[in-house]
XYZ file of C-alpha atoms in Angstrom:
525
model
C 80.206 68.332 -87.162
C 81.839 71.643 -87.963
C 81.686 74.915 -86.042
C 79.028 77.359 -87.257
C 79.984 79.303 -90.329
C 80.402 83.035 -90.280
C 76.961 83.582 -91.814
C 75.368 81.552 -89.015
C 76.741 83.723 -86.209
C 73.643 85.949 -85.972
C 71.443 82.836 -85.959
C 73.468 81.357 -83.088
C 73.168 84.626 -81.150
C 69.399 84.721 -81.749
C 69.006 81.162 -80.459
C 71.044 81.900 -77.328
C 69.081 85.132 -76.723
C 65.753 83.273 -76.504
C 66.323 81.899 -72.963
C 67.518 85.314 -71.749
C 64.248 86.938 -72.795
C 61.878 84.023 -72.242
C 62.873 83.219 -68.644
C 61.977 86.729 -67.451
C 58.748 86.827 -69.467
C 57.634 83.466 -68.085
C 58.508 84.440 -64.518
C 60.806 81.478 -63.921
C 62.967 83.602 -61.618
C 63.084 87.092 -60.208
C 62.690 89.638 -62.948
C 65.943 91.378 -63.861
C 66.100 95.001 -64.998
C 66.111 95.855 -68.687
C 69.675 97.170 -68.662
C 70.914 93.835 -67.257
C 69.182 91.910 -70.046
C 70.619 94.226 -72.730
C 74.110 93.923 -71.233
C 73.831 90.123 -71.227
C 72.707 90.078 -74.860
C 75.631 92.339 -75.804
C 78.099 90.019 -74.081
C 76.624 87.014 -75.917
C 76.940 88.907 -79.210
C 80.626 89.551 -78.498
C 81.143 85.882 -77.620
C 79.426 84.801 -80.844
C 81.723 87.086 -82.822
C 84.927 85.835 -81.183
C 84.242 82.100 -80.871
C 85.936 81.221 -84.188
C 89.254 82.985 -83.547
C 89.307 83.156 -79.727
C 87.161 80.278 -78.435
C 88.528 80.491 -74.873
C 87.719 84.218 -74.678
C 84.227 83.539 -76.058
C 83.666 80.909 -73.354
C 84.740 83.298 -70.588
C 82.421 85.986 -71.982
C 79.526 83.506 -72.039
C 80.211 82.565 -68.407
C 80.362 86.195 -67.203
C 76.587 86.959 -67.254
C 75.865 83.715 -65.386
C 78.372 84.622 -62.658
C 76.871 88.094 -62.345
C 73.349 86.719 -62.068
C 74.224 83.879 -59.678
C 77.490 83.123 -57.872
C 76.845 79.389 -58.354
C 76.721 79.910 -62.171
C 73.405 78.034 -62.272
C 71.009 80.178 -64.294
C 68.275 79.334 -66.762
C 69.007 82.439 -68.794
C 72.684 81.807 -69.584
C 73.121 78.083 -68.896
C 72.485 77.186 -72.546
C 75.064 79.722 -73.763
C 77.624 78.362 -71.295
C 77.196 74.790 -72.589
C 77.227 75.838 -76.267
C 80.455 77.837 -76.037
C 82.092 75.093 -73.947
C 81.167 72.635 -76.713
C 82.643 74.977 -79.343
C 85.753 75.312 -77.174
C 86.371 71.570 -77.584
C 85.244 71.474 -81.194
C 87.650 74.226 -82.259
C 90.650 72.189 -81.036
C 91.742 74.503 -78.248
C 94.701 73.185 -76.267
C 93.797 71.244 -73.149
C 95.834 73.545 -70.940
C 94.020 76.650 -72.203
C 90.617 75.016 -71.680
C 91.484 73.920 -68.136
C 92.759 77.412 -67.315
C 89.463 78.849 -68.570
C 87.473 76.497 -66.338
C 89.752 77.326 -63.404
C 89.240 81.067 -63.987
C 85.456 80.666 -63.902
C 85.687 78.528 -60.754
C 87.961 81.087 -59.066
C 85.653 83.989 -59.934
C 82.595 82.131 -58.635
C 84.409 81.082 -55.451
C 85.484 84.676 -54.770
C 81.917 85.944 -55.179
C 80.573 83.203 -52.915
C 83.141 84.100 -50.256
C 82.145 87.772 -50.408
C 78.390 87.050 -50.079
C 78.913 84.615 -47.155
C 75.491 83.037 -47.719
C 75.745 79.259 -47.179
C 79.132 79.138 -48.991
C 79.558 75.356 -48.903
C 76.271 74.640 -50.676
C 76.820 77.476 -53.145
C 80.325 76.204 -53.954
C 79.089 72.654 -54.545
C 76.415 73.961 -56.900
C 79.071 76.035 -58.679
C 81.314 72.990 -59.172
C 78.391 70.843 -60.357
C 77.255 73.502 -62.830
C 80.779 73.983 -64.123
C 81.212 70.222 -64.509
C 77.912 69.438 -66.234
C 77.472 72.756 -68.017
C 81.059 73.296 -69.197
C 83.434 70.356 -68.768
C 81.103 67.692 -70.181
C 80.134 69.762 -73.278
C 83.828 70.527 -73.819
C 84.672 66.812 -73.693
C 81.854 66.037 -76.121
C 83.099 68.679 -78.562
C 86.654 67.427 -78.230
C 85.594 63.815 -78.827
C 83.533 64.871 -81.844
C 86.508 66.713 -83.314
C 88.874 63.777 -82.712
C 86.404 61.373 -84.320
C 86.249 63.582 -87.404
C 90.035 63.847 -87.564
C 90.428 60.085 -87.209
C 87.879 59.467 -89.951
C 89.650 61.940 -92.257
C 93.010 60.358 -91.449
C 91.552 56.936 -92.172
C 90.311 57.976 -95.611
C 93.645 59.648 -96.359
C 95.455 56.489 -95.265
C 93.203 54.371 -97.477
C 93.895 56.604 -100.482
C 97.634 56.475 -99.779
C 97.566 52.678 -99.505
C 95.636 52.472 -102.771
C 98.231 54.646 -104.528
C 101.074 52.622 -103.044
C 99.351 49.416 -104.099
C 99.130 50.626 -107.700
C 102.781 51.684 -107.671
C 103.873 48.363 -106.183
C 101.744 46.445 -108.695
C 103.343 48.321 -111.602
C 106.778 47.764 -110.111
C 106.136 44.054 -109.622
C 104.847 43.774 -113.180
C 108.019 45.361 -114.567
C 110.227 43.200 -112.361
C 108.351 40.106 -113.469
C 108.961 40.985 -117.101
C 112.635 41.542 -116.385
C 112.756 38.272 -114.444
C 111.228 36.331 -117.313
C 113.653 37.937 -119.747
C 116.627 37.152 -117.519
C 115.397 33.593 -117.051
C 115.273 33.213 -120.821
C 118.803 34.577 -121.042
C 120.179 32.215 -118.415
C 118.381 29.125 -119.692
C 118.821 29.739 -123.413
C 122.372 31.004 -122.916
C 123.257 27.846 -121.065
C 121.681 25.657 -123.738
C 123.416 27.597 -126.539
C 126.709 27.180 -124.709
C 126.134 23.434 -124.574
C 125.276 23.436 -128.312
C 128.499 25.302 -129.009
C 130.352 22.812 -126.846
C 128.877 19.865 -128.757
C 129.672 21.552 -132.078
C 133.268 22.072 -130.928
C 133.552 18.400 -130.011
C 132.118 17.421 -133.383
C 134.584 19.735 -135.161
C 137.638 17.932 -133.734
C 136.163 14.434 -134.085
C 138.435 12.103 -136.159
C 137.259 10.847 -139.536
C 135.042 13.841 -140.234
C 135.119 15.223 -143.754
C 136.225 18.782 -144.346
C 132.773 20.094 -145.386
C 131.231 18.620 -142.223
C 134.095 19.959 -140.104
C 133.544 23.411 -141.621
C 129.779 23.166 -140.889
C 130.482 22.195 -137.283
C 132.808 25.182 -136.905
C 130.177 27.493 -138.349
C 127.554 25.989 -136.007
C 129.827 26.576 -133.050
C 130.449 30.205 -134.067
C 126.759 30.810 -134.705
C 125.845 29.462 -131.258
C 128.462 31.689 -129.640
C 127.233 34.749 -131.575
C 123.613 33.957 -130.650
C 124.596 33.769 -127.004
C 126.264 37.194 -127.200
C 123.296 38.777 -129.006
C 120.856 37.261 -126.498
C 122.941 38.625 -123.673
C 122.980 42.112 -125.210
C 119.236 42.220 -125.857
C 118.167 40.862 -122.475
C 120.724 43.044 -120.683
C 118.782 46.139 -121.747
C 115.808 44.950 -119.664
C 117.857 44.387 -116.546
C 118.094 47.052 -113.847
C 121.316 47.796 -112.065
C 120.038 46.575 -108.702
C 118.001 43.684 -110.121
C 118.955 40.441 -108.334
C 119.353 37.184 -110.160
C 116.010 35.584 -111.046
C 114.837 32.947 -108.627
C 112.324 31.037 -110.750
C 112.120 27.306 -110.064
C 114.793 25.702 -112.288
C 112.874 22.473 -112.795
C 115.927 20.299 -112.070
C 118.466 19.816 -109.306
C 122.130 20.820 -109.317
C 123.094 17.175 -109.834
C 120.861 16.898 -112.920
C 122.293 20.145 -114.285
C 125.868 18.890 -113.900
C 124.979 15.529 -115.424
C 123.383 17.168 -118.472
C 126.428 19.423 -118.937
C 128.721 16.398 -118.755
C 126.624 14.578 -121.371
C 127.121 17.595 -123.659
C 130.894 17.192 -123.520
C 131.868 19.528 -120.686
C 134.506 17.879 -118.449
C 132.677 18.554 -115.203
C 132.669 16.582 -111.959
C 130.200 16.883 -109.062
C 131.648 16.071 -105.688
C 129.318 13.836 -103.664
C 127.215 15.435 -100.934
C 127.415 13.637 -97.594
C 125.145 12.946 -95.911
C 122.387 12.927 -98.517
C 118.892 13.857 -97.377
C 116.051 11.535 -98.182
C 113.101 12.708 -100.233
C 112.778 15.521 -102.741
C 114.763 18.684 -102.344
C 112.805 21.686 -101.052
C 112.702 24.415 -103.698
C 113.406 27.334 -101.392
C 115.148 30.571 -102.292
C 118.590 29.250 -101.342
C 118.186 26.159 -103.558
C 117.051 28.194 -106.552
C 119.866 30.700 -106.125
C 122.449 27.909 -105.824
C 121.131 26.389 -109.065
C 121.524 29.752 -110.853
C 125.072 30.157 -109.582
C 126.068 26.704 -110.877
C 124.304 27.270 -114.192
C 125.986 30.630 -114.821
C 129.391 29.319 -113.731
C 129.163 26.307 -116.095
C 128.082 28.597 -118.954
C 131.081 30.877 -118.352
C 133.454 27.887 -118.104
C 132.227 26.446 -121.408
C 132.553 29.846 -123.106
C 135.737 31.285 -121.602
C 137.678 28.127 -120.662
C 136.925 25.525 -123.343
C 138.365 22.091 -122.576
C 139.300 22.973 -118.987
C 138.225 20.510 -116.283
C 135.435 21.836 -114.014
C 134.697 20.804 -110.429
C 131.351 21.535 -108.734
C 131.073 21.228 -104.951
C 127.564 21.377 -103.506
C 127.218 21.227 -99.717
C 124.027 21.685 -97.732
C 123.552 21.393 -93.971
C 121.697 23.048 -91.115
C 123.807 26.195 -91.415
C 123.017 26.758 -95.093
C 124.044 25.931 -98.662
C 127.468 26.323 -100.258
C 128.350 25.903 -103.941
C 131.880 26.178 -105.310
C 132.665 25.902 -109.060
C 136.333 25.732 -110.091
C 137.745 25.397 -113.599
C 141.351 24.854 -114.659
C 143.440 26.330 -117.484
C 141.621 26.420 -120.859
C 142.918 23.945 -123.467
C 141.527 25.826 -126.492
C 141.230 29.437 -127.532
C 138.596 31.074 -125.241
C 135.704 33.083 -126.507
C 135.454 36.880 -126.317
C 135.418 38.439 -122.859
C 131.983 39.106 -121.421
C 130.559 42.213 -119.737
C 130.446 40.646 -116.261
C 126.764 41.437 -115.708
C 125.998 37.779 -115.079
C 128.318 37.634 -112.078
C 126.989 40.996 -110.875
C 123.440 39.631 -110.954
C 124.519 36.507 -109.073
C 126.222 38.598 -106.402
C 123.057 40.705 -105.980
C 120.888 37.619 -105.655
C 123.151 35.948 -103.086
C 123.627 39.049 -100.936
C 119.871 39.710 -101.032
C 119.453 36.437 -99.118
C 122.123 37.400 -96.584
C 124.851 35.235 -98.146
C 128.348 35.880 -99.468
C 129.603 35.662 -103.057
C 133.145 35.558 -104.406
C 134.437 35.158 -107.965
C 137.978 35.489 -109.275
C 141.086 33.782 -110.610
C 142.181 30.632 -108.832
C 145.615 29.097 -109.650
C 145.506 28.726 -113.449
C 141.749 28.961 -113.766
C 138.733 30.590 -112.166
C 136.578 29.924 -109.066
C 133.053 30.990 -108.112
C 131.925 30.537 -104.489
C 128.505 31.261 -103.001
C 127.472 30.685 -99.385
C 123.769 30.984 -98.568
C 122.314 30.905 -95.026
C 119.592 28.469 -94.051
C 116.078 29.806 -94.745
C 114.227 31.243 -91.788
C 110.615 32.187 -91.178
C 110.209 35.967 -91.532
C 108.675 37.863 -88.685
C 105.010 38.491 -89.043
C 104.415 41.988 -90.324
C 101.556 44.061 -88.954
C 98.397 43.968 -90.981
C 97.656 46.987 -93.209
C 95.990 49.694 -91.190
C 97.131 48.234 -87.852
C 98.834 51.486 -86.863
C 95.694 53.493 -87.634
C 93.550 51.015 -85.676
C 95.918 51.262 -82.713
C 95.828 55.073 -82.831
C 92.030 55.037 -82.958
C 91.808 52.695 -79.976
C 94.267 54.874 -78.061
C 92.190 57.989 -78.788
C 88.986 56.229 -77.722
C 90.698 55.046 -74.556
C 91.830 58.567 -73.721
C 88.327 59.938 -74.258
C 86.865 57.146 -72.145
C 89.285 57.889 -69.322
C 88.453 61.598 -69.493
C 84.705 60.939 -69.370
C 85.172 58.401 -66.568
C 87.202 60.836 -64.495
C 84.636 63.573 -65.060
C 81.798 61.207 -64.139
C 83.600 60.174 -60.940
C 84.166 63.796 -59.944
C 80.543 64.629 -60.724
C 79.346 61.720 -58.603
C 81.424 62.988 -55.678
C 80.154 66.548 -56.096
C 76.532 65.489 -56.442
C 76.783 63.203 -53.445
C 78.456 65.898 -51.391
C 75.927 68.527 -52.454
C 73.006 66.267 -51.573
C 74.518 65.346 -48.210
C 75.149 69.004 -47.349
C 71.684 69.996 -48.494
C 70.088 67.260 -46.373
C 72.219 68.180 -43.352
C 71.498 71.909 -43.484
C 67.777 71.456 -44.061
C 67.175 68.779 -41.422
C 69.205 70.611 -38.746
C 67.257 73.861 -39.198
C 63.814 72.433 -38.338
C 61.657 74.035 -35.622
C 58.625 71.854 -35.013
C 55.179 73.499 -34.965
C 54.720 72.463 -31.326
C 57.994 74.118 -30.320
C 57.055 77.237 -32.291
C 53.674 77.442 -30.548
C 55.274 77.109 -27.117
C 57.493 80.163 -27.651
C 56.197 83.292 -25.806
C 56.804 86.914 -26.698
C 59.317 88.416 -24.250
C 61.208 85.160 -23.731
C 64.994 85.506 -23.680
C 67.157 83.841 -26.297
C 69.104 82.041 -23.574
C 65.902 80.516 -22.166
C 64.510 78.995 -25.374
C 65.684 75.837 -27.157
C 66.252 76.379 -30.857
C 67.759 74.208 -33.651
C 71.525 74.202 -34.272
C 71.302 75.908 -37.676
C 69.196 78.546 -39.363
C 68.010 78.902 -42.953
C 70.583 80.820 -45.003
C 68.220 81.600 -47.893
C 64.842 82.349 -46.257
C 61.794 83.212 -48.407
C 61.557 86.790 -47.122
C 59.461 87.820 -50.126
C 56.571 85.667 -48.872
C 56.607 87.030 -45.314
C 53.213 88.553 -44.454
C 54.811 91.504 -42.574
C 58.255 93.038 -42.554
C 60.471 92.291 -39.538
C 60.439 94.830 -36.640
C 63.182 97.421 -36.748
C 66.365 97.047 -34.701
C 65.997 93.272 -34.416
C 67.918 90.191 -35.423
C 65.646 87.660 -37.138
C 66.221 83.935 -37.446
C 64.476 81.621 -39.897
C 63.656 77.941 -39.449
C 61.848 75.252 -41.420
C 58.610 73.821 -40.134
C 59.377 70.324 -41.498
C 62.376 68.183 -42.367
C 60.976 67.108 -45.747
C 63.397 67.596 -48.640
C 62.717 68.889 -52.147
C 59.193 70.015 -51.248
C 57.909 73.478 -50.249
C 57.344 73.864 -46.501
C 56.367 76.641 -44.121
C 59.081 78.719 -42.441
C 59.165 80.366 -39.020
C 60.645 83.811 -38.372
C 61.791 84.673 -34.867
C 63.029 88.209 -34.204
C 65.048 89.113 -31.082
C 66.147 92.501 -29.777
C 69.704 93.569 -30.271
C 70.311 94.639 -26.687
C 71.874 92.437 -24.058
C 68.555 90.780 -23.107
C 67.833 89.363 -26.629
C 64.091 89.143 -25.988
C 61.706 87.599 -28.506
C 59.594 90.454 -29.912
C 58.081 88.842 -33.009
C 57.188 85.370 -34.254
C 55.770 84.939 -37.762
C 54.814 82.025 -39.998
C 55.984 82.354 -43.609
C 53.613 80.249 -45.738
C 54.423 78.089 -48.668
C 53.959 79.607 -52.092
C 50.228 80.017 -52.810
C 49.056 78.946 -49.320
C 48.790 82.230 -47.425
C 45.087 81.673 -46.626
C 45.852 78.461 -44.782
C 48.312 79.960 -42.315
C 45.759 80.979 -39.659
C 44.039 77.618 -39.768
C 47.339 75.787 -39.349
C 48.321 78.041 -36.413
C 45.052 77.191 -34.664
C 45.663 73.479 -35.259
C 49.228 73.751 -33.920
C 47.934 75.579 -30.829
C 45.350 72.869 -30.185
């Protein structure tokens, strides 16, 4: 729900003006003068104009006519306006401190007026607090909750749209990386195989008893394989990003099988035994796949750049992780052209991405490549998508629930206190009909027994006669029944030192004036 638009301001004012005019026309309370009604309508018009830019000021303006009409703020004419502008105060997103200060200002103004009137202040103050709670604080909380619900819903849709955009971006990124991975896998696999072909062709070229034409063909085959490897490396290298780690696709064979196949192709390579050996198939985790790629690339480089040199492969795996170390000696034949080094860069990126260490460089008369990979661990469970938004929504609901609970608890205390005070004041101001009948004109105040309290808001408008002049009149209830109309007794005493009873009158219930004389006769009998 949104606050009323600017064009709906006059409509809101017209709706709020209906109770102001209707209550007087229907006679639901004492008729107020015309100027008071016009002033109240003008104040409501000002509040309607200011509620969009100054919602706190609009609320205070809406509360002003109610305080003028009744110190307890409980009026049928302006109660609806008070609740509406309190609701708009919460809906407009006013700061909590400003709203609480506004409520405190209304409470202070009502308390000051009650103190000045000095007419049953405790009951009036309880009614003021109850009206302020139910007519202002609760509507403000409802408006605030409504606004927060709308903001959370809007934030949820925005979060969903953002996640959808991020998902598309990630999907495109993954698709491009997968293409690059496939291309790099082709480079590593085919490059390794071409290196082995070149190695076999080189062995065939130096084989004894081979005719010159066949020797020349073997040399050309070896050169063609080397050139194909270089061209493949150049083409696939264009698809590789600078920060792209080495591909981790399942190699399809173990390190031992890779070394054995390279040895069968003529590469003088030796695999040091792994002790102890683990039973069963090797788990194809990220560390195993990366170790395979390191050995494959190192053997390819040894065959290309150190032909004829002996190669040693050490493969160790334990609880701490996996270590591979490939060392080649001095080349026995003329090495091939120097490479770009991107293969070793990709291996380093892949190893470090897993938290391992990578080293490659000259060693004695040859070259050594070392990779140490930590043991795989289970990654921490990441929060589900939208978990943060769900947590924020639950927190907001919890805050609103606490606010409503606190307000409900305070209201229960106020209502209970108001009812208890009402029951106490009404039941302790009861003068029984028999006691009223026994009172004689001329009796002194000190000689009669009267209740502890008197009625603070007597129905003087229903009294059949005005009180005698120069007297102090006291009013009592004829019954202790609550929430029902009862007769009242008026006892007037002189103001001199004797305080004699000079008048005793029965004030009838509304609409029962004709029954007063009959009831007096019954009480007398």
